[in-house]
mmCIF file of C-alpha atoms in Angstrom:
data_model
loop_
_atom_site.group_PDB
_atom_site.id
_atom_site.type_symbol
_atom_site.label_atom_id
_atom_site.label_comp_id
_atom_site.label_asym_id
_atom_site.label_seq_id
_atom_site.Cartn_x
_atom_site.Cartn_y
_atom_site.Cartn_z
ATOM 1 C CA UNK A 1 7.819 9.924 -15.540
ATOM 2 C CA UNK A 2 8.377 6.122 -17.766
ATOM 3 C CA UNK A 3 5.385 4.868 -18.576
ATOM 4 C CA UNK A 4 4.721 0.492 -17.185
ATOM 5 C CA UNK A 5 5.635 -1.998 -19.879
ATOM 6 C CA UNK A 6 2.937 -3.660 -21.937
ATOM 7 C CA UNK A 7 3.628 -6.601 -20.684
ATOM 8 C CA UNK A 8 3.348 -5.948 -16.560
ATOM 9 C CA UNK A 9 1.968 -4.432 -13.544
ATOM 10 C CA UNK A 10 4.520 -2.041 -12.390
ATOM 11 C CA UNK A 11 5.633 -1.496 -8.813
ATOM 12 C CA UNK A 12 6.791 1.527 -7.458
ATOM 13 C CA UNK A 13 8.316 1.713 -4.033
ATOM 14 C CA UNK A 14 7.178 6.002 -3.039
ATOM 15 C CA UNK A 15 7.394 5.089 0.576
ATOM 16 C CA UNK A 16 8.700 2.209 2.801
ATOM 17 C CA UNK A 17 10.171 3.394 6.139
ATOM 18 C CA UNK A 18 7.944 2.127 9.005
ATOM 19 C CA UNK A 19 5.606 3.682 11.275
ATOM 20 C CA UNK A 20 7.041 7.206 10.216
ATOM 21 C CA UNK A 21 8.860 9.035 7.640
ATOM 22 C CA UNK A 22 12.680 7.978 8.360
ATOM 23 C CA UNK A 23 15.854 9.728 7.228
ATOM 24 C CA UNK A 24 15.942 8.020 3.299
ATOM 25 C CA UNK A 25 12.164 6.817 3.365
ATOM 26 C CA UNK A 26 9.012 8.698 2.984
ATOM 27 C CA UNK A 27 6.197 6.614 4.850
ATOM 28 C CA UNK A 28 3.977 3.545 2.865
ATOM 29 C CA UNK A 29 3.133 4.188 -0.244
ATOM 30 C CA UNK A 30 3.114 2.061 -3.382
ATOM 31 C CA UNK A 31 2.363 3.286 -6.904
ATOM 32 C CA UNK A 32 0.821 0.908 -8.715
ATOM 33 C CA UNK A 33 0.809 0.627 -12.566
ATOM 34 C CA UNK A 34 -0.769 -1.596 -16.069
ATOM 35 C CA UNK A 35 -1.748 -0.173 -19.491
ATOM 36 C CA UNK A 36 -4.869 -1.661 -20.318
ATOM 37 C CA UNK A 37 -6.695 0.037 -23.915
ATOM 38 C CA UNK A 38 -4.041 1.898 -24.962
ATOM 39 C CA UNK A 39 -3.470 4.082 -21.525
ATOM 40 C CA UNK A 40 -1.820 3.909 -18.055
ATOM 41 C CA UNK A 41 -3.843 2.794 -14.859
ATOM 42 C CA UNK A 42 -2.310 4.309 -11.374
ATOM 43 C CA UNK A 43 -3.023 3.181 -8.286
ATOM 44 C CA UNK A 44 -1.621 3.748 -4.940
ATOM 45 C CA UNK A 45 -1.727 1.511 -1.819
ATOM 46 C CA UNK A 46 -1.316 4.018 1.731
ATOM 47 C CA UNK A 47 0.091 7.056 1.559
ATOM 48 C CA UNK A 48 1.680 7.959 4.767
ATOM 49 C CA UNK A 49 3.162 11.151 5.893
ATOM 50 C CA UNK A 50 5.891 12.947 3.589
ATOM 51 C CA UNK A 51 4.700 10.679 0.395
ATOM 52 C CA UNK A 52 2.656 13.450 -1.683
ATOM 53 C CA UNK A 53 6.548 14.954 -2.447
ATOM 54 C CA UNK A 54 7.993 11.809 -3.820
ATOM 55 C CA UNK A 55 5.104 10.230 -5.959
ATOM 56 C CA UNK A 56 4.990 13.828 -7.579
ATOM 57 C CA UNK A 57 8.317 12.517 -8.438
ATOM 58 C CA UNK A 58 6.839 9.543 -11.065
ATOM 59 C CA UNK A 59 3.011 10.880 -11.466
ATOM 60 C CA UNK A 60 0.789 13.991 -10.881
ATOM 61 C CA UNK A 61 -1.147 12.808 -7.843
ATOM 62 C CA UNK A 62 -3.771 13.729 -9.086
ATOM 63 C CA UNK A 63 -3.923 11.507 -12.378
ATOM 64 C CA UNK A 64 -4.415 9.032 -9.771
ATOM 65 C CA UNK A 65 -7.435 6.729 -10.256
ATOM 66 C CA UNK A 66 -7.225 5.262 -6.759
ATOM 67 C CA UNK A 67 -6.533 5.007 -3.710
ATOM 68 C CA UNK A 68 -6.559 2.730 -1.101
ATOM 69 C CA UNK A 69 -5.266 2.937 2.534
ATOM 70 C CA UNK A 70 -4.993 0.291 4.164
ATOM 71 C CA UNK A 71 -6.141 1.598 7.571
ATOM 72 C CA UNK A 72 -5.627 5.021 9.183
ATOM 73 C CA UNK A 73 -2.738 5.611 10.913
ATOM 74 C CA UNK A 74 -0.777 8.824 10.083
ATOM 75 C CA UNK A 75 2.090 6.416 8.110
ATOM 76 C CA UNK A 76 -0.141 4.556 5.959
ATOM 77 C CA UNK A 77 -2.678 7.312 5.531
ATOM 78 C CA UNK A 78 -1.625 11.186 6.441
ATOM 79 C CA UNK A 79 -0.724 12.655 3.207
ATOM 80 C CA UNK A 80 -4.121 12.540 2.508
ATOM 81 C CA UNK A 81 -4.646 15.982 3.702
ATOM 82 C CA UNK A 82 -2.320 17.020 0.837
ATOM 83 C CA UNK A 83 -3.616 15.509 -1.853
ATOM 84 C CA UNK A 84 -7.138 16.851 -0.698
ATOM 85 C CA UNK A 85 -5.451 20.337 -1.332
ATOM 86 C CA UNK A 86 -4.188 19.629 -4.408
ATOM 87 C CA UNK A 87 -6.993 18.304 -5.978
ATOM 88 C CA UNK A 88 -9.138 21.203 -4.470
ATOM 89 C CA UNK A 89 -6.948 23.826 -5.623
ATOM 90 C CA UNK A 90 -4.770 23.046 -8.662
ATOM 91 C CA UNK A 91 -5.032 26.440 -10.577
ATOM 92 C CA UNK A 92 -7.471 25.292 -13.688
ATOM 93 C CA UNK A 93 -8.435 22.265 -11.520
ATOM 94 C CA UNK A 94 -7.577 18.238 -11.985
ATOM 95 C CA UNK A 95 -10.004 18.249 -14.522
ATOM 96 C CA UNK A 96 -11.996 15.102 -13.725
ATOM 97 C CA UNK A 97 -13.997 14.065 -10.651
ATOM 98 C CA UNK A 98 -13.492 13.336 -6.909
ATOM 99 C CA UNK A 99 -10.085 10.735 -6.732
ATOM 100 C CA UNK A 100 -12.067 6.974 -6.162
ATOM 101 C CA UNK A 101 -10.822 6.160 -2.480
ATOM 102 C CA UNK A 102 -11.310 2.313 -0.391
ATOM 103 C CA UNK A 103 -10.588 2.813 3.559
ATOM 104 C CA UNK A 104 -11.984 1.187 6.963
ATOM 105 C CA UNK A 105 -14.874 2.465 7.704
ATOM 106 C CA UNK A 106 -15.261 6.156 8.700
ATOM 107 C CA UNK A 107 -12.275 7.436 6.293
ATOM 108 C CA UNK A 108 -13.406 10.076 5.215
ATOM 109 C CA UNK A 109 -14.489 11.403 8.753
ATOM 110 C CA UNK A 110 -11.038 10.974 10.447
ATOM 111 C CA UNK A 111 -9.776 12.497 7.022
ATOM 112 C CA UNK A 112 -11.442 15.799 7.637
ATOM 113 C CA UNK A 113 -10.937 15.638 12.090
ATOM 114 C CA UNK A 114 -6.809 15.346 10.891
ATOM 115 C CA UNK A 115 -7.274 18.714 8.748
ATOM 116 C CA UNK A 116 -8.853 20.328 10.681
ATOM 117 C CA UNK A 117 -11.080 22.629 9.091
ATOM 118 C CA UNK A 118 -13.275 20.806 6.400
ATOM 119 C CA UNK A 119 -15.837 18.235 7.301
ATOM 120 C CA UNK A 120 -16.499 14.868 5.495
ATOM 121 C CA UNK A 121 -19.414 16.775 3.072
ATOM 122 C CA UNK A 122 -16.959 19.435 1.789
ATOM 123 C CA UNK A 123 -14.228 16.206 1.088
ATOM 124 C CA UNK A 124 -16.572 14.210 -1.162
ATOM 125 C CA UNK A 125 -16.630 17.153 -4.011
ATOM 126 C CA UNK A 126 -12.347 15.632 -4.028
ATOM 127 C CA UNK A 127 -12.523 11.921 -3.070
ATOM 128 C CA UNK A 128 -15.200 9.120 -2.932
ATOM 129 C CA UNK A 129 -15.272 7.266 -0.497
ATOM 130 C CA UNK A 130 -16.021 3.498 -0.467
ATOM 131 C CA UNK A 131 -15.568 1.074 2.896
ATOM 132 C CA UNK A 132 -13.066 -2.197 2.145
ATOM 133 C CA UNK A 133 -14.991 -4.913 3.389
ATOM 134 C CA UNK A 134 -13.093 -8.163 3.679
ATOM 135 C CA UNK A 135 -13.018 -10.105 0.732
ATOM 136 C CA UNK A 136 -15.222 -8.130 -1.475
ATOM 137 C CA UNK A 137 -14.072 -6.768 -4.597
ATOM 138 C CA UNK A 138 -13.345 -4.672 -6.877
ATOM 139 C CA UNK A 139 -12.138 -3.634 -10.054
ATOM 140 C CA UNK A 140 -10.134 -0.253 -11.075
ATOM 141 C CA UNK A 141 -9.567 -0.496 -14.808
ATOM 142 C CA UNK A 142 -6.935 -3.909 -15.186
ATOM 143 C CA UNK A 143 -6.663 -4.533 -11.488
ATOM 144 C CA UNK A 144 -8.814 -6.643 -9.378
ATOM 145 C CA UNK A 145 -8.520 -5.948 -5.638
ATOM 146 C CA UNK A 146 -9.369 -8.346 -3.283
ATOM 147 C CA UNK A 147 -8.765 -6.335 0.792
ATOM 148 C CA UNK A 148 -8.613 -8.984 3.544
ATOM 149 C CA UNK A 149 -9.382 -7.461 7.434
ATOM 150 C CA UNK A 150 -5.942 -8.941 8.824
ATOM 151 C CA UNK A 151 -4.573 -8.137 12.866
ATOM 152 C CA UNK A 152 -3.703 -4.982 13.433
ATOM 153 C CA UNK A 153 -4.988 -2.759 16.973
ATOM 154 C CA UNK A 154 -7.798 -0.407 14.445
ATOM 155 C CA UNK A 155 -9.285 -1.779 10.689
ATOM 156 C CA UNK A 156 -7.005 -2.670 8.782
ATOM 157 C CA UNK A 157 -6.740 -3.942 5.186
ATOM 158 C CA UNK A 158 -4.491 -6.100 3.157
ATOM 159 C CA UNK A 159 -5.017 -5.417 -0.596
ATOM 160 C CA UNK A 160 -4.318 -8.525 -3.366
ATOM 161 C CA UNK A 161 -4.139 -6.712 -6.510
ATOM 162 C CA UNK A 162 -4.210 -8.631 -10.043
ATOM 163 C CA UNK A 163 -4.182 -7.623 -13.585
ATOM 164 C CA UNK A 164 -2.897 -9.191 -16.303
ATOM 165 C CA UNK A 165 -2.127 -12.562 -14.589
ATOM 166 C CA UNK A 166 -0.286 -10.930 -12.344
ATOM 167 C CA UNK A 167 -0.795 -11.301 -8.714
ATOM 168 C CA UNK A 168 0.783 -8.614 -6.125
ATOM 169 C CA UNK A 169 0.163 -9.536 -2.486
ATOM 170 C CA UNK A 170 0.535 -6.439 0.131
ATOM 171 C CA UNK A 171 -0.009 -6.912 4.004
ATOM 172 C CA UNK A 172 -0.617 -3.668 5.302
ATOM 173 C CA UNK A 173 0.356 -3.767 9.099
ATOM 174 C CA UNK A 174 0.048 -7.463 10.692
ATOM 175 C CA UNK A 175 0.863 -9.317 12.328
ATOM 176 C CA UNK A 176 0.293 -13.829 11.500
ATOM 177 C CA UNK A 177 -3.491 -14.252 10.646
ATOM 178 C CA UNK A 178 -5.368 -16.894 8.982
ATOM 179 C CA UNK A 179 -5.917 -14.189 5.789
ATOM 180 C CA UNK A 180 -2.080 -14.203 4.875
ATOM 181 C CA UNK A 181 -3.000 -17.311 3.325
ATOM 182 C CA UNK A 182 -5.402 -16.536 0.418
ATOM 183 C CA UNK A 183 -3.825 -13.177 0.732
ATOM 184 C CA UNK A 184 -0.511 -14.641 -0.639
ATOM 185 C CA UNK A 185 -1.379 -17.607 -2.092
ATOM 186 C CA UNK A 186 0.368 -17.922 -5.650
ATOM 187 C CA UNK A 187 1.433 -14.089 -5.661
ATOM 188 C CA UNK A 188 4.146 -13.021 -8.077
ATOM 189 C CA UNK A 189 5.343 -10.750 -5.133
ATOM 190 C CA UNK A 190 4.570 -10.012 -1.505
ATOM 191 C CA UNK A 191 5.132 -7.109 0.028
ATOM 192 C CA UNK A 192 5.398 -8.154 4.211
ATOM 193 C CA UNK A 193 5.336 -6.106 6.420
ATOM 194 C CA UNK A 194 8.931 -6.988 8.488
ATOM 195 C CA UNK A 195 8.071 -3.534 11.505
ATOM 196 C CA UNK A 196 9.568 -5.992 14.429
ATOM 197 C CA UNK A 197 12.466 -7.677 14.908
ATOM 198 C CA UNK A 198 12.533 -11.515 16.718
ATOM 199 C CA UNK A 199 13.670 -11.657 20.255
ATOM 200 C CA UNK A 200 13.353 -7.793 19.898
ATOM 201 C CA UNK A 201 9.698 -7.385 19.884
ATOM 202 C CA UNK A 202 7.551 -9.663 21.238
ATOM 203 C CA UNK A 203 4.065 -7.753 21.743
ATOM 204 C CA UNK A 204 1.332 -9.594 19.593
ATOM 205 C CA UNK A 205 -1.038 -8.563 17.340
ATOM 206 C CA UNK A 206 0.233 -5.510 15.604
ATOM 207 C CA UNK A 207 3.277 -6.668 13.376
ATOM 208 C CA UNK A 208 5.494 -9.173 11.588
ATOM 209 C CA UNK A 209 9.013 -10.003 11.830
ATOM 210 C CA UNK A 210 10.477 -11.312 8.527
ATOM 211 C CA UNK A 211 10.477 -14.639 9.232
ATOM 212 C CA UNK A 212 6.951 -14.450 10.342
ATOM 213 C CA UNK A 213 6.083 -12.604 7.068
ATOM 214 C CA UNK A 214 8.772 -14.965 5.367
ATOM 215 C CA UNK A 215 7.151 -17.963 7.142
ATOM 216 C CA UNK A 216 3.592 -16.937 6.106
ATOM 217 C CA UNK A 217 4.436 -16.728 2.471
ATOM 218 C CA UNK A 218 6.034 -20.023 2.985
ATOM 219 C CA UNK A 219 2.809 -21.358 3.876
ATOM 220 C CA UNK A 220 0.364 -19.867 1.095
ATOM 221 C CA UNK A 221 2.303 -21.857 -1.532
ATOM 222 C CA UNK A 222 3.574 -20.739 -4.998
ATOM 223 C CA UNK A 223 5.322 -17.107 -4.002
ATOM 224 C CA UNK A 224 7.595 -16.099 -6.122
ATOM 225 C CA UNK A 225 9.267 -13.159 -4.867
ATOM 226 C CA UNK A 226 9.000 -11.581 -0.989
ATOM 227 C CA UNK A 227 10.121 -8.295 -0.370
ATOM 228 C CA UNK A 228 10.265 -6.756 3.151
ATOM 229 C CA UNK A 229 8.959 -3.193 3.832
ATOM 230 C CA UNK A 230 7.817 -0.924 6.407
ATOM 231 C CA UNK A 231 11.156 -0.996 9.348
ATOM 232 C CA UNK A 232 10.480 1.827 10.839
ATOM 233 C CA UNK A 233 14.387 3.802 10.982
ATOM 234 C CA UNK A 234 15.503 1.840 14.578
ATOM 235 C CA UNK A 235 15.208 -1.142 11.755
ATOM 236 C CA UNK A 236 18.951 -2.636 10.464
ATOM 237 C CA UNK A 237 17.216 -4.146 7.377
ATOM 238 C CA UNK A 238 20.022 -7.011 7.283
ATOM 239 C CA UNK A 239 18.921 -8.241 10.535
ATOM 240 C CA UNK A 240 15.509 -8.590 9.072
ATOM 241 C CA UNK A 241 16.260 -10.046 5.643
ATOM 242 C CA UNK A 242 19.049 -12.817 7.915
ATOM 243 C CA UNK A 243 15.460 -13.341 10.046
ATOM 244 C CA UNK A 244 13.309 -14.479 7.148
ATOM 245 C CA UNK A 245 16.245 -16.024 4.947
ATOM 246 C CA UNK A 246 16.090 -18.494 8.102
ATOM 247 C CA UNK A 247 12.862 -18.970 7.113
ATOM 248 C CA UNK A 248 12.352 -18.264 2.936
ATOM 249 C CA UNK A 249 14.274 -20.539 0.728
ATOM 250 C CA UNK A 250 14.712 -18.175 -2.482
ATOM 251 C CA UNK A 251 15.691 -14.600 -2.351
ATOM 252 C CA UNK A 252 14.492 -12.035 0.494
ATOM 253 C CA UNK A 253 14.623 -8.363 -0.954
ATOM 254 C CA UNK A 254 14.319 -5.442 0.344
ATOM 255 C CA UNK A 255 11.836 -2.737 -0.569
ATOM 256 C CA UNK A 256 14.453 0.405 -1.933
ATOM 257 C CA UNK A 257 12.033 4.119 -2.053
ATOM 258 C CA UNK A 258 11.922 4.989 -5.504
ATOM 259 C CA UNK A 259 12.676 1.758 -7.213
ATOM 260 C CA UNK A 260 10.585 0.410 -8.816
ATOM 261 C CA UNK A 261 9.567 -3.875 -9.851
ATOM 262 C CA UNK A 262 8.120 -4.837 -12.321
ATOM 263 C CA UNK A 263 5.763 -8.049 -11.159
#
């Protein structure tokens, strides 16, 4: 477990498979770390199916400072059930209080139903839940996080994470919408949903394609790096990259599970 460098915000791709865990990657999960006052702060953006296992290669999950859930589809939140077990039953206790957790309205009740034999009151001993609200920023250590309500069939948010003068923009799951402009503007790195493929996926209001993600980043202005993520296993990443590259003026990167990128 290598700590982040002092001058950077580090983003580790725990899982980047879209809609379900793929053969080479868990579903959505991103570990974001930065230093402040002599210690490493760690937040997790989403905790989809399969992610908790891979997360343990990089950090003890009960040492995470906060979890941010973009929405309540299983590929973004279901491993919170495993984290509940870890936090509640780790021998000797986790040595800390409840994990600060932000999510859409009703997150606690949703996770209690998903687990199956606990109620939301029991979860409150493990997680301290707060509701996300559009543009209502909050702080976790060095991180200032601004959620943006985005376009998906359920209540869903993107996250703009700022620390040490750097900006990470994570779209979560979304189709094109006005919020992407403020989300991405001036970002050092954009992690962009690219679940859909132009010419194949014609339904609207669910996901971006590579070209639509690139177009949103261009419109936002000042974006340094564009990285495509959330591709289901049936996507050819090179097709998604090519569709984005037809719009994006620089290099189009593809998120790689297990890789750490310095922002």
